[in-house]
mmCIF file of N, CA and C in Angstrom:
data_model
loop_
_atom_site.group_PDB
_atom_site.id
_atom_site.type_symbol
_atom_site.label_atom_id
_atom_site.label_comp_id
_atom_site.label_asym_id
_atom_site.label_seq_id
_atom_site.Cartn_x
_atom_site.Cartn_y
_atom_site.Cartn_z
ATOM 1 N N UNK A 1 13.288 -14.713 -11.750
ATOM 2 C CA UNK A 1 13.362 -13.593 -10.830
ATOM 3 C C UNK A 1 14.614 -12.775 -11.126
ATOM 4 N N UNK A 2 14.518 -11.240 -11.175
ATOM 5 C CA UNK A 2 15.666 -10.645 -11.040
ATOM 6 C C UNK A 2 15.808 -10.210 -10.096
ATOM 7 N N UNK A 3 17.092 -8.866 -9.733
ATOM 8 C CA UNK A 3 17.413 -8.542 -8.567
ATOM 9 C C UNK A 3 17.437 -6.740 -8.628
ATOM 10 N N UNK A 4 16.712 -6.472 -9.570
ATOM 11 C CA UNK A 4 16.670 -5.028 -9.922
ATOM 12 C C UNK A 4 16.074 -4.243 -9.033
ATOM 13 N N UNK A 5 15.169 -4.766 -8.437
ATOM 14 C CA UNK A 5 14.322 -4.446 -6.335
ATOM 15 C C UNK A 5 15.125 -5.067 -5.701
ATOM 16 N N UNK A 6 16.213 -5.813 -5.796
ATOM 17 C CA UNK A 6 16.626 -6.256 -4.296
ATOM 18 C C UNK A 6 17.427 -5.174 -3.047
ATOM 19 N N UNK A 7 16.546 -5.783 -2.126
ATOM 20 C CA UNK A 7 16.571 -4.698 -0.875
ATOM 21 C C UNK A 7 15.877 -3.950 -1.346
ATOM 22 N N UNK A 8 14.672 -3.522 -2.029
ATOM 23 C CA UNK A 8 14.058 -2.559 -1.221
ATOM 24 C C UNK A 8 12.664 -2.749 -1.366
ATOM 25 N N UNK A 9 12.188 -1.850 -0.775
ATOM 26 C CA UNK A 9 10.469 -2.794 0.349
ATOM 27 C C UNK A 9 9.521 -1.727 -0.255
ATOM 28 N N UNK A 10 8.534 -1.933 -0.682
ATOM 29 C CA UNK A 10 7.831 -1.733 -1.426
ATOM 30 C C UNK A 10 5.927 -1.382 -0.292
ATOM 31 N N UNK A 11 5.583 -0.718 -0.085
ATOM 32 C CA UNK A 11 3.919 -0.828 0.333
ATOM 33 C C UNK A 11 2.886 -1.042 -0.754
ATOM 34 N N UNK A 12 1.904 -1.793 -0.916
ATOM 35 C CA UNK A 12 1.039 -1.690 -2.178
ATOM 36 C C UNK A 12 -0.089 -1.406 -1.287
ATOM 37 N N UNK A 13 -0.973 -0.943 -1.880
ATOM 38 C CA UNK A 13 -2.861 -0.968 -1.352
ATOM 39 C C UNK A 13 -3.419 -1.539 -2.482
ATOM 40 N N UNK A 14 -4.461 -1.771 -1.915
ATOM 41 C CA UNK A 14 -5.669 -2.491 -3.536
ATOM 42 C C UNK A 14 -5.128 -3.364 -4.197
ATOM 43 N N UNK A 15 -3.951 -4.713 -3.473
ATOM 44 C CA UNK A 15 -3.193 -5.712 -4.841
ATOM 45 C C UNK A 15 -4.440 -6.769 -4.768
ATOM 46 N N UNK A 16 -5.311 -7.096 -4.521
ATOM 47 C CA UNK A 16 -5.985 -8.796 -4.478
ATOM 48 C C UNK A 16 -6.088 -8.603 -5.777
ATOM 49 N N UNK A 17 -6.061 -7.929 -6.301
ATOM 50 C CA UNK A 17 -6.626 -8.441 -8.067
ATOM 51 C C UNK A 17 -6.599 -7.616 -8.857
ATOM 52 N N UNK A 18 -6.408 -7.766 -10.293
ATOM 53 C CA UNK A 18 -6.025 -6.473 -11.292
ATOM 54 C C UNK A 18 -4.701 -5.987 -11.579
ATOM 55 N N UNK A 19 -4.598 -4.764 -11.929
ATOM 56 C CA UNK A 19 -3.394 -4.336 -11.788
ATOM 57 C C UNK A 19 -2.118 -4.612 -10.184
ATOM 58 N N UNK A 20 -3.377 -4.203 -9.096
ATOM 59 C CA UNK A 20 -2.621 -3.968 -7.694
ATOM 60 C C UNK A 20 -1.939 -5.466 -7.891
ATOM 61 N N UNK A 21 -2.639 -6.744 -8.087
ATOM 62 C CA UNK A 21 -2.307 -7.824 -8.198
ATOM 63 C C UNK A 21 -0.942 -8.255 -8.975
ATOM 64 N N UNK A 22 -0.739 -7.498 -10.245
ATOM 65 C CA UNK A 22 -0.170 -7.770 -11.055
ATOM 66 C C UNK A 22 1.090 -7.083 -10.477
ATOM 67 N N UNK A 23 1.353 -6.178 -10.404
ATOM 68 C CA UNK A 23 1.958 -4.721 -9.440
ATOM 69 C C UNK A 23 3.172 -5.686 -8.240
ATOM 70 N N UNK A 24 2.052 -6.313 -7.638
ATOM 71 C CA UNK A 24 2.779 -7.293 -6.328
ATOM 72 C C UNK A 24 3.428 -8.495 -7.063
ATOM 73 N N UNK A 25 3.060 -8.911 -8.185
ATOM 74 C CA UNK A 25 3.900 -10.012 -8.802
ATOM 75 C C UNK A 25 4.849 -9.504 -9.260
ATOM 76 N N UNK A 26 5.076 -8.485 -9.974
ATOM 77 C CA UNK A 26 5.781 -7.698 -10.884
ATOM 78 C C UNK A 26 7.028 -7.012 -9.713
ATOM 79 N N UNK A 27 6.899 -6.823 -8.635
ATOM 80 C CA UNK A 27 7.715 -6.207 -7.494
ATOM 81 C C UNK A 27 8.134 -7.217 -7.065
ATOM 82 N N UNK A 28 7.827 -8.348 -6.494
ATOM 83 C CA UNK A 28 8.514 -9.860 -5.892
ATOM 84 C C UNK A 28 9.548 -10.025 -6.929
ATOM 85 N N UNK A 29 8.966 -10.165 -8.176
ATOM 86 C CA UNK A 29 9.696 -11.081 -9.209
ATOM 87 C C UNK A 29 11.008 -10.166 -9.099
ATOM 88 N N UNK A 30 10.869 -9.095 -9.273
ATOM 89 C CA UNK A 30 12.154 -8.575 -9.081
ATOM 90 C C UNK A 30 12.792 -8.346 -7.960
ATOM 91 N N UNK A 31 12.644 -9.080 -7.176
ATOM 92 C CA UNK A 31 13.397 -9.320 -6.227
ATOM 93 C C UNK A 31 12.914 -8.158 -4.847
ATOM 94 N N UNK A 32 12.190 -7.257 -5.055
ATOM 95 C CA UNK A 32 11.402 -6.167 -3.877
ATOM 96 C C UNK A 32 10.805 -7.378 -2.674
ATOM 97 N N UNK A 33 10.548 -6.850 -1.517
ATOM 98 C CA UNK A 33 10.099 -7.414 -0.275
ATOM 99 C C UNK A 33 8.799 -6.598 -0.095
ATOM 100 N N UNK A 34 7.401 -6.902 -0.160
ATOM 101 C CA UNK A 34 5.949 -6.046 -0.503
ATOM 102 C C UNK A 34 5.203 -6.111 0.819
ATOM 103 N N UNK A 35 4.810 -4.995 1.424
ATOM 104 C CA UNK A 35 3.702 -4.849 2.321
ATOM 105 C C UNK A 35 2.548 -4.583 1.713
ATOM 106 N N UNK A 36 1.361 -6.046 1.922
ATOM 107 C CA UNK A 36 0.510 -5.177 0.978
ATOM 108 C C UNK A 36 -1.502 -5.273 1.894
ATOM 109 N N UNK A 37 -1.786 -3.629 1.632
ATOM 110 C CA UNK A 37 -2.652 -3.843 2.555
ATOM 111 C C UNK A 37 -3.890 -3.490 1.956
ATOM 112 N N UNK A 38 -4.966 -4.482 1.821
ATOM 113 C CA UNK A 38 -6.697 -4.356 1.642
ATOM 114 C C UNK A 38 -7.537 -4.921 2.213
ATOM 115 N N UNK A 39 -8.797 -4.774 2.492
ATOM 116 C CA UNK A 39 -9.780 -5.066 2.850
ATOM 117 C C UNK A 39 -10.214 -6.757 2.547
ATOM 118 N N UNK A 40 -10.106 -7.338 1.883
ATOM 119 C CA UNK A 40 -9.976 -8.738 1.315
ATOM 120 C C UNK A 40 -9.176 -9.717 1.565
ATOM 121 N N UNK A 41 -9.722 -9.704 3.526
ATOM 122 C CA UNK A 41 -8.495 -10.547 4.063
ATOM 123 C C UNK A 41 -8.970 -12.156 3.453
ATOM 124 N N UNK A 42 -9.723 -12.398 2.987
ATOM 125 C CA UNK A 42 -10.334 -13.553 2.167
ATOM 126 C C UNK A 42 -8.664 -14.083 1.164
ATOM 127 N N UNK A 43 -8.487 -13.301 0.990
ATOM 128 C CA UNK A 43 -7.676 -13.342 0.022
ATOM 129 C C UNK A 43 -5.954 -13.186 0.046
ATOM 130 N N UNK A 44 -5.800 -12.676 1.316
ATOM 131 C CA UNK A 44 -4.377 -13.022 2.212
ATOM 132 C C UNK A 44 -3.504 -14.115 1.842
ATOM 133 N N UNK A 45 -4.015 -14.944 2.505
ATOM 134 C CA UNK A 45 -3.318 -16.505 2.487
ATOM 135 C C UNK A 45 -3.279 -16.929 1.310
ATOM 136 N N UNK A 46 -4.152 -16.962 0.050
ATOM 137 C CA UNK A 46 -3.571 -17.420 -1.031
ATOM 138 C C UNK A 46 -2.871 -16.737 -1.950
ATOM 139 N N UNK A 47 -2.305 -15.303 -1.470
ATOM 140 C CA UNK A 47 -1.650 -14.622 -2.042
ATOM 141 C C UNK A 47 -0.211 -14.464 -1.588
ATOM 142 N N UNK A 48 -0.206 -14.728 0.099
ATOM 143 C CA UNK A 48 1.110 -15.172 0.153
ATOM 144 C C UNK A 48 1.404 -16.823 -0.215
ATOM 145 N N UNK A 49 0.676 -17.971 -0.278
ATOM 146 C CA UNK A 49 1.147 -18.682 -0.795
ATOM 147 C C UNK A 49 1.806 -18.630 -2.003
ATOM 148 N N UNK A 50 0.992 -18.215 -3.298
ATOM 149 C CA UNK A 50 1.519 -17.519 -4.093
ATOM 150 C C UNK A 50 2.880 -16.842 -4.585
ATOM 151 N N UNK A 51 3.151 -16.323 -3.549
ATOM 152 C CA UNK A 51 4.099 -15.240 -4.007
ATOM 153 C C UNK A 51 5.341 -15.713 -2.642
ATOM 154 N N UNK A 52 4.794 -16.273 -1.623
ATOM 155 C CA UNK A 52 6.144 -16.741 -0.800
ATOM 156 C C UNK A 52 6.428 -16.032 0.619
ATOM 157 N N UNK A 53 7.592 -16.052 0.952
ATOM 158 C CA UNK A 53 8.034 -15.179 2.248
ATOM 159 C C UNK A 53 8.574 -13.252 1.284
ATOM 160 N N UNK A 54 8.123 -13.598 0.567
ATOM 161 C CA UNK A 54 8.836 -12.014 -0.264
ATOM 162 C C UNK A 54 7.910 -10.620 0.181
ATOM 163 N N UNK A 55 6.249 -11.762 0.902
ATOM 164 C CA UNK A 55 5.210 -10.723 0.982
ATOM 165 C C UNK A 55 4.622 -10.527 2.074
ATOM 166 N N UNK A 56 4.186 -9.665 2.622
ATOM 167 C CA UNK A 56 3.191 -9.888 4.329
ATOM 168 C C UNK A 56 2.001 -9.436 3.238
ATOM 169 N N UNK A 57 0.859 -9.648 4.056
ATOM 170 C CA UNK A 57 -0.551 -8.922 4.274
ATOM 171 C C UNK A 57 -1.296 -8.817 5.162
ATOM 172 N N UNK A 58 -1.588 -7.377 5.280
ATOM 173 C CA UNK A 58 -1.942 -6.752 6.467
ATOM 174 C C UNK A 58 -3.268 -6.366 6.077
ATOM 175 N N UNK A 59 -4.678 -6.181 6.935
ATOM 176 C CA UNK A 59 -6.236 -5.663 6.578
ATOM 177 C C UNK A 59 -5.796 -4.237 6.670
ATOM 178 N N UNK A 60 -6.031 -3.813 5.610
ATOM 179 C CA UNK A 60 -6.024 -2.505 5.714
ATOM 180 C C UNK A 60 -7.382 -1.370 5.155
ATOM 181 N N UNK A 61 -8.237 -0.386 5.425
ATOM 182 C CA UNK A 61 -9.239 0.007 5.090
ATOM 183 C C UNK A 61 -8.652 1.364 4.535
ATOM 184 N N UNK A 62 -8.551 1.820 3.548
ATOM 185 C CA UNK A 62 -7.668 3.337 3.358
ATOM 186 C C UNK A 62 -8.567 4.428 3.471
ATOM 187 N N UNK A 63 -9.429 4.007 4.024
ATOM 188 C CA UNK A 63 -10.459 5.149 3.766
ATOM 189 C C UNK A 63 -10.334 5.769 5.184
ATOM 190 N N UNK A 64 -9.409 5.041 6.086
ATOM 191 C CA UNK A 64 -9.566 5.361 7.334
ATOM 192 C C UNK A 64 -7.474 5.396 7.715
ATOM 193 N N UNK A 65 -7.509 7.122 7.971
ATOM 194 C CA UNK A 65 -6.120 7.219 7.903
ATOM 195 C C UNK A 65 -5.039 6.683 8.986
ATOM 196 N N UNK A 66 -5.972 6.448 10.355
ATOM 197 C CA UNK A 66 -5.159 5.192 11.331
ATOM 198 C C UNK A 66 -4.558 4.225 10.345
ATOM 199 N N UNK A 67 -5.625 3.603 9.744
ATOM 200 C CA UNK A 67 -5.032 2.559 9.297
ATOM 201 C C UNK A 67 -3.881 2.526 8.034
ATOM 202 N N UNK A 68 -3.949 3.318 7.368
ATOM 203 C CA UNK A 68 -2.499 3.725 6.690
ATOM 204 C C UNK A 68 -1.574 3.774 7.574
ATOM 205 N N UNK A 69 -1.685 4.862 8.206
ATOM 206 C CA UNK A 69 -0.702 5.025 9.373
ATOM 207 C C UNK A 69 -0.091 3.753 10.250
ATOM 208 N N UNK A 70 -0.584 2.661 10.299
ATOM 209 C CA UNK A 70 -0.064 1.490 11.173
ATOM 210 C C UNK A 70 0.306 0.706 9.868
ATOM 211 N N UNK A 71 -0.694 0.879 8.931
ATOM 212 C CA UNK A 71 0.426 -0.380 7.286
ATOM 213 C C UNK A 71 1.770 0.203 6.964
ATOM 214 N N UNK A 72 2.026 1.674 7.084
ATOM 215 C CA UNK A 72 3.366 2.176 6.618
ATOM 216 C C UNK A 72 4.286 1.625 8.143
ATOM 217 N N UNK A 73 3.641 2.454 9.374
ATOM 218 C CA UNK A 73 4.714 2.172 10.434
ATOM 219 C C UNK A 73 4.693 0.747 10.495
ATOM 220 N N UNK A 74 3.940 -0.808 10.298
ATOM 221 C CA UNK A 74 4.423 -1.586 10.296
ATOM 222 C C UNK A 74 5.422 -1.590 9.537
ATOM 223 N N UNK A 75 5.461 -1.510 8.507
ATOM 224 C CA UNK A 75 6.495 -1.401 7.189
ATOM 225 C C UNK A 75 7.747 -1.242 7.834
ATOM 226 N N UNK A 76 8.246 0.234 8.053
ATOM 227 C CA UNK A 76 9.374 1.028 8.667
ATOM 228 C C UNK A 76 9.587 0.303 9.715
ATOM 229 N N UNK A 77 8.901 -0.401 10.753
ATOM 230 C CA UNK A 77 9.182 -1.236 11.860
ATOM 231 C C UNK A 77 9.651 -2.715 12.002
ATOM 232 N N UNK A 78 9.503 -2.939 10.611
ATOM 233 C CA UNK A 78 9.377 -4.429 10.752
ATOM 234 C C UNK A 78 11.055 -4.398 9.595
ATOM 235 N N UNK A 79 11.024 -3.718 8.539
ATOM 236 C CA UNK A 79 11.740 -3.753 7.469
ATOM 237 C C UNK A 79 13.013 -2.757 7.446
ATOM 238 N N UNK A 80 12.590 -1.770 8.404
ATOM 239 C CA UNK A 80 13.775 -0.740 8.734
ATOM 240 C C UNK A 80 13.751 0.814 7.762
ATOM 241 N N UNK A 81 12.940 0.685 6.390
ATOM 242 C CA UNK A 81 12.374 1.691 5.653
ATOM 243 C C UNK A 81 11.283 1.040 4.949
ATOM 244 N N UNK A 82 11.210 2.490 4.148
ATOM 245 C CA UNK A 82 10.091 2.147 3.061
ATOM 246 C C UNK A 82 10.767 2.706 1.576
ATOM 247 N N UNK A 83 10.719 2.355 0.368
ATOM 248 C CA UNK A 83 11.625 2.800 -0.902
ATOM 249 C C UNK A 83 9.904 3.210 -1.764
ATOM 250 N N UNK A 84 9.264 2.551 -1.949
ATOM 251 C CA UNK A 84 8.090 2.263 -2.557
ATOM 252 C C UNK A 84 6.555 2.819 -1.997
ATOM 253 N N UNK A 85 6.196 3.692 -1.947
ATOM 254 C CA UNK A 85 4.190 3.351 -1.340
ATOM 255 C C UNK A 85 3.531 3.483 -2.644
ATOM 256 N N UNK A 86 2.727 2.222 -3.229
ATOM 257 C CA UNK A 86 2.012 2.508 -4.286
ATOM 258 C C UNK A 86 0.917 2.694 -4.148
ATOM 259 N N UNK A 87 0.029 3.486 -3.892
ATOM 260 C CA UNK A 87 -1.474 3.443 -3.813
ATOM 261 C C UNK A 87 -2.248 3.360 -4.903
ATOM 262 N N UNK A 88 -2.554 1.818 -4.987
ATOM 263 C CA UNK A 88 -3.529 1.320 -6.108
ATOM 264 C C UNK A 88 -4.939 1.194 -5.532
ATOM 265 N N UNK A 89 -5.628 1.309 -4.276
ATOM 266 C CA UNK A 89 -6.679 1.045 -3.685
ATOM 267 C C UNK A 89 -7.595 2.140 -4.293
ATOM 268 N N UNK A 90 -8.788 1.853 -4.899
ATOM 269 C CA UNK A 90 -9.652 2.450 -5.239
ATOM 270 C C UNK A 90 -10.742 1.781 -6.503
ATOM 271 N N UNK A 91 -11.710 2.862 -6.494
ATOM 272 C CA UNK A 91 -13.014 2.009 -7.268
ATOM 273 C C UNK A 91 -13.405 3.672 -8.330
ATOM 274 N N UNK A 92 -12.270 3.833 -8.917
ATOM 275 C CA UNK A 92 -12.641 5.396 -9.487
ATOM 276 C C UNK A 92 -13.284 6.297 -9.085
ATOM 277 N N UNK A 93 -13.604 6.795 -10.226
ATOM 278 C CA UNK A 93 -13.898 8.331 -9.598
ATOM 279 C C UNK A 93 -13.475 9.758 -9.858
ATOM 280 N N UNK A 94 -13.399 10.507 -9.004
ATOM 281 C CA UNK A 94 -12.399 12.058 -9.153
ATOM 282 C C UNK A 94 -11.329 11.979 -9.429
ATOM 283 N N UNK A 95 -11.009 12.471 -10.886
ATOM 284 C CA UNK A 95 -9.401 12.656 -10.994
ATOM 285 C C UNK A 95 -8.654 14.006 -10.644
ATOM 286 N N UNK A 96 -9.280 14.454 -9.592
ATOM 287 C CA UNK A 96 -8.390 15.902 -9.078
ATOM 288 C C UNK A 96 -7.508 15.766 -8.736
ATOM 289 N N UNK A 97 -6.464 16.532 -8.874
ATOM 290 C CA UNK A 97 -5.203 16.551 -8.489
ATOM 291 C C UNK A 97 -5.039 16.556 -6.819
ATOM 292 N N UNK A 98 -3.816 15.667 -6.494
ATOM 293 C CA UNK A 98 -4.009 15.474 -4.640
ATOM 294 C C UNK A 98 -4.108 16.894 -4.246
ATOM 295 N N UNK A 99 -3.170 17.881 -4.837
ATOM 296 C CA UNK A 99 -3.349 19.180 -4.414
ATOM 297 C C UNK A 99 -4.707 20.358 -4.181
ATOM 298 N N UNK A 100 -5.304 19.246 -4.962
ATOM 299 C CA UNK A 100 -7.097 20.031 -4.926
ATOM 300 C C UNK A 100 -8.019 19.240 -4.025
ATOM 301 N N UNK A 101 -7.469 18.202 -3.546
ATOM 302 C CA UNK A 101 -8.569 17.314 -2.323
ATOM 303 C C UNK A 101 -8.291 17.844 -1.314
ATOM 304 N N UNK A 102 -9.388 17.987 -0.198
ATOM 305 C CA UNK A 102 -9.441 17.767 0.874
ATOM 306 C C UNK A 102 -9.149 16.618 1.501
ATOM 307 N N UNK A 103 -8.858 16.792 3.107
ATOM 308 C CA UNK A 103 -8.582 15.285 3.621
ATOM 309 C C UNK A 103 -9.674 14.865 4.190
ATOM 310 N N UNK A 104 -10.617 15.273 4.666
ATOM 311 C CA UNK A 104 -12.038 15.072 5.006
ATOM 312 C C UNK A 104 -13.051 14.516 3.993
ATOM 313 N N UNK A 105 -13.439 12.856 4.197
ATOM 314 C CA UNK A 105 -14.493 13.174 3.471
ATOM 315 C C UNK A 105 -15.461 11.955 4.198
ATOM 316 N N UNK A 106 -16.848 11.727 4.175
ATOM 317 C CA UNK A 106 -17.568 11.208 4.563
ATOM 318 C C UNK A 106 -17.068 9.195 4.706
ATOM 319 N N UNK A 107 -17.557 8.642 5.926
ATOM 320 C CA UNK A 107 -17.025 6.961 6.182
ATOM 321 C C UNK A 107 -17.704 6.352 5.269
ATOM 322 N N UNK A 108 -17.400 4.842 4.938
ATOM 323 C CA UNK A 108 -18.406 3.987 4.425
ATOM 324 C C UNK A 108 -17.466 3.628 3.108
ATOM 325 N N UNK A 109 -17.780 2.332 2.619
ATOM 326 C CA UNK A 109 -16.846 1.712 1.582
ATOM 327 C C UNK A 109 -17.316 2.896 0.000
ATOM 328 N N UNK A 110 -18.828 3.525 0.345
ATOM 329 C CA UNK A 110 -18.856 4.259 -0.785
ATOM 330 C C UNK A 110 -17.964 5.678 -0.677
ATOM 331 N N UNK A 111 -17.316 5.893 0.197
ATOM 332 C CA UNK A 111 -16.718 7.462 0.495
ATOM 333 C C UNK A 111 -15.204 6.901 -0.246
ATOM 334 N N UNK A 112 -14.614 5.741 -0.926
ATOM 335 C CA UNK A 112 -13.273 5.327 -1.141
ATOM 336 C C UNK A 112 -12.998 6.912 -2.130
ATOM 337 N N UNK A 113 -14.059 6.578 -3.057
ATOM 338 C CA UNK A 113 -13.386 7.633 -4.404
ATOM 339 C C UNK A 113 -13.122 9.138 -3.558
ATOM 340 N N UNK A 114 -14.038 9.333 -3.130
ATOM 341 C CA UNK A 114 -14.477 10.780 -2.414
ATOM 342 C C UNK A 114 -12.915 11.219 -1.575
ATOM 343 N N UNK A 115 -12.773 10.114 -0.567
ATOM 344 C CA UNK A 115 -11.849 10.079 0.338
ATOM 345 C C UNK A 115 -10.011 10.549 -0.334
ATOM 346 N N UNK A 116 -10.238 9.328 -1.360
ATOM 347 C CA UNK A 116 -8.896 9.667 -2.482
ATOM 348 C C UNK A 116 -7.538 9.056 -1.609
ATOM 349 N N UNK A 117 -7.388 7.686 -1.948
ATOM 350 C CA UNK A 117 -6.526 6.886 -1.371
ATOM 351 C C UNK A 117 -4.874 7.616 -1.517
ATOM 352 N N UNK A 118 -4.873 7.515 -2.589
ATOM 353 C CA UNK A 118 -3.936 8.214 -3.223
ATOM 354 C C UNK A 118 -3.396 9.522 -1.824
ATOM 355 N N UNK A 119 -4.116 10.486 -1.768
ATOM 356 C CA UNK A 119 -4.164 11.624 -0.655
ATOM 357 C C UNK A 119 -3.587 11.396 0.310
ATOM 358 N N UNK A 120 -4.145 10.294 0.876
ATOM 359 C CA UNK A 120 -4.629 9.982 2.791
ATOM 360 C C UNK A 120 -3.113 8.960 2.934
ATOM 361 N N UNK A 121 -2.925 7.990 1.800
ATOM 362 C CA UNK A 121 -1.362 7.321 1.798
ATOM 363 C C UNK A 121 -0.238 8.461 1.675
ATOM 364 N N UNK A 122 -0.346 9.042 0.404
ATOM 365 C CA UNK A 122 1.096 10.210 0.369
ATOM 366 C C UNK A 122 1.373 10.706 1.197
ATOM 367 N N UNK A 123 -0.260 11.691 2.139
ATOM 368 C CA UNK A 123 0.282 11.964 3.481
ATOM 369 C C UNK A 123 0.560 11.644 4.707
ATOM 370 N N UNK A 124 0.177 10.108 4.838
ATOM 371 C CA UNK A 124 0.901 9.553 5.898
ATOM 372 C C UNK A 124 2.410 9.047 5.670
ATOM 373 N N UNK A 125 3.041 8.680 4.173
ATOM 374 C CA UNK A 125 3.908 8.271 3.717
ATOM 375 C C UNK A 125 4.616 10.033 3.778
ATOM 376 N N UNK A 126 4.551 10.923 4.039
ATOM 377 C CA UNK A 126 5.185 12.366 4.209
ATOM 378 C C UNK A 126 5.390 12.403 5.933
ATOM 379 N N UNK A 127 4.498 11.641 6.515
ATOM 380 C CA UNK A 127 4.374 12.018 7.913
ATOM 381 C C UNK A 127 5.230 11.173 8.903
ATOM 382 N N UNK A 128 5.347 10.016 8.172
ATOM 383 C CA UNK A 128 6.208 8.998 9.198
ATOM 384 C C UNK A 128 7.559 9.107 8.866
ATOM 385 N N UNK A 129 8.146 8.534 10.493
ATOM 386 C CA UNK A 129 9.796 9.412 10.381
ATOM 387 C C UNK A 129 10.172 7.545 9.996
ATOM 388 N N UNK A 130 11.486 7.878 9.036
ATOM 389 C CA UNK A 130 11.659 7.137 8.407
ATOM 390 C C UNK A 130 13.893 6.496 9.171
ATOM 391 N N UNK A 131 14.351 5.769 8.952
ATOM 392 C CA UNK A 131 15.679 5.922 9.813
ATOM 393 C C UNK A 131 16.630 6.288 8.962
ATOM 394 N N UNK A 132 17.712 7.124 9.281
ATOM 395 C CA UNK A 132 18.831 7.986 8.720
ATOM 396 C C UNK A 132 19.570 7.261 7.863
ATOM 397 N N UNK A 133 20.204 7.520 6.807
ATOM 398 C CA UNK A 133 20.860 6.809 5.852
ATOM 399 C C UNK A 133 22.110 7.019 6.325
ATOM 400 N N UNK A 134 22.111 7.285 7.132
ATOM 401 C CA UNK A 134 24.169 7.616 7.098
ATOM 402 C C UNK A 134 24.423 6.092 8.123
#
């Protein structure tokens, strides 16, 4: 383990497996503290075993922007900031630029690509008040 993240807190989406997976090992090891939130609460518990007290996991659905909104403010509430939001949650799709999506787009696990995780996180990660550095 290094200490090249130490102190600072990291959000992931989409880690149970793959890159997001690799992403959350790769952030612990260096010493980061990870909020990490998907749909695959199956897969919770053996991922903080895994990886230790370095990680929470929270159910999170990104397709639905409440729920961003309560994975970041847990974050900021529990940890005091946020340094990190990575939004890895997704099943491809549209590579438009966030600046060309809409925030509207139809419910259902098939609306993920449509929806654009990426989008719906940046702008709740723009929207929540975060505490003063001084």
């Amino acid at each position: 383990m290094s200490d090249e993240l130490a102190g600072k807190v990291a959000v992931i989406t989409g880690e149970t497996s793959g890159i997001g997976l690799a992403s959350v090992e790769a952030f612990v090891a260096a010493g980061a503290r990870v909020v990490v939130g998907s749909l695959r609460t199956e897969l919770g518990a053996p991922l903080i075993e895994h990886l230790g007290d370095r990680m929470l996991f929270l159910q999170t659905d990104v397709n639905r922007v409440a729920e961003i909104a309560e994975l970041v403010q847990h974050d900021v509430d529990r940890q005091g900031k946020l340094d990190v939001m990575f939004n890895n949650a997704g099943i491809g799709g549209d590579l438009s630029s966030i600046l060309d999506i809409e925030p509207r787009a139809p419910e259902g696990r098939s609306s993920l690509r449509l929806a654009n995780p990426d989008f719906r996180a940046a702008r709740q990660r723009s929207a929540t008040p975060l505490p003063s550095k001084r």
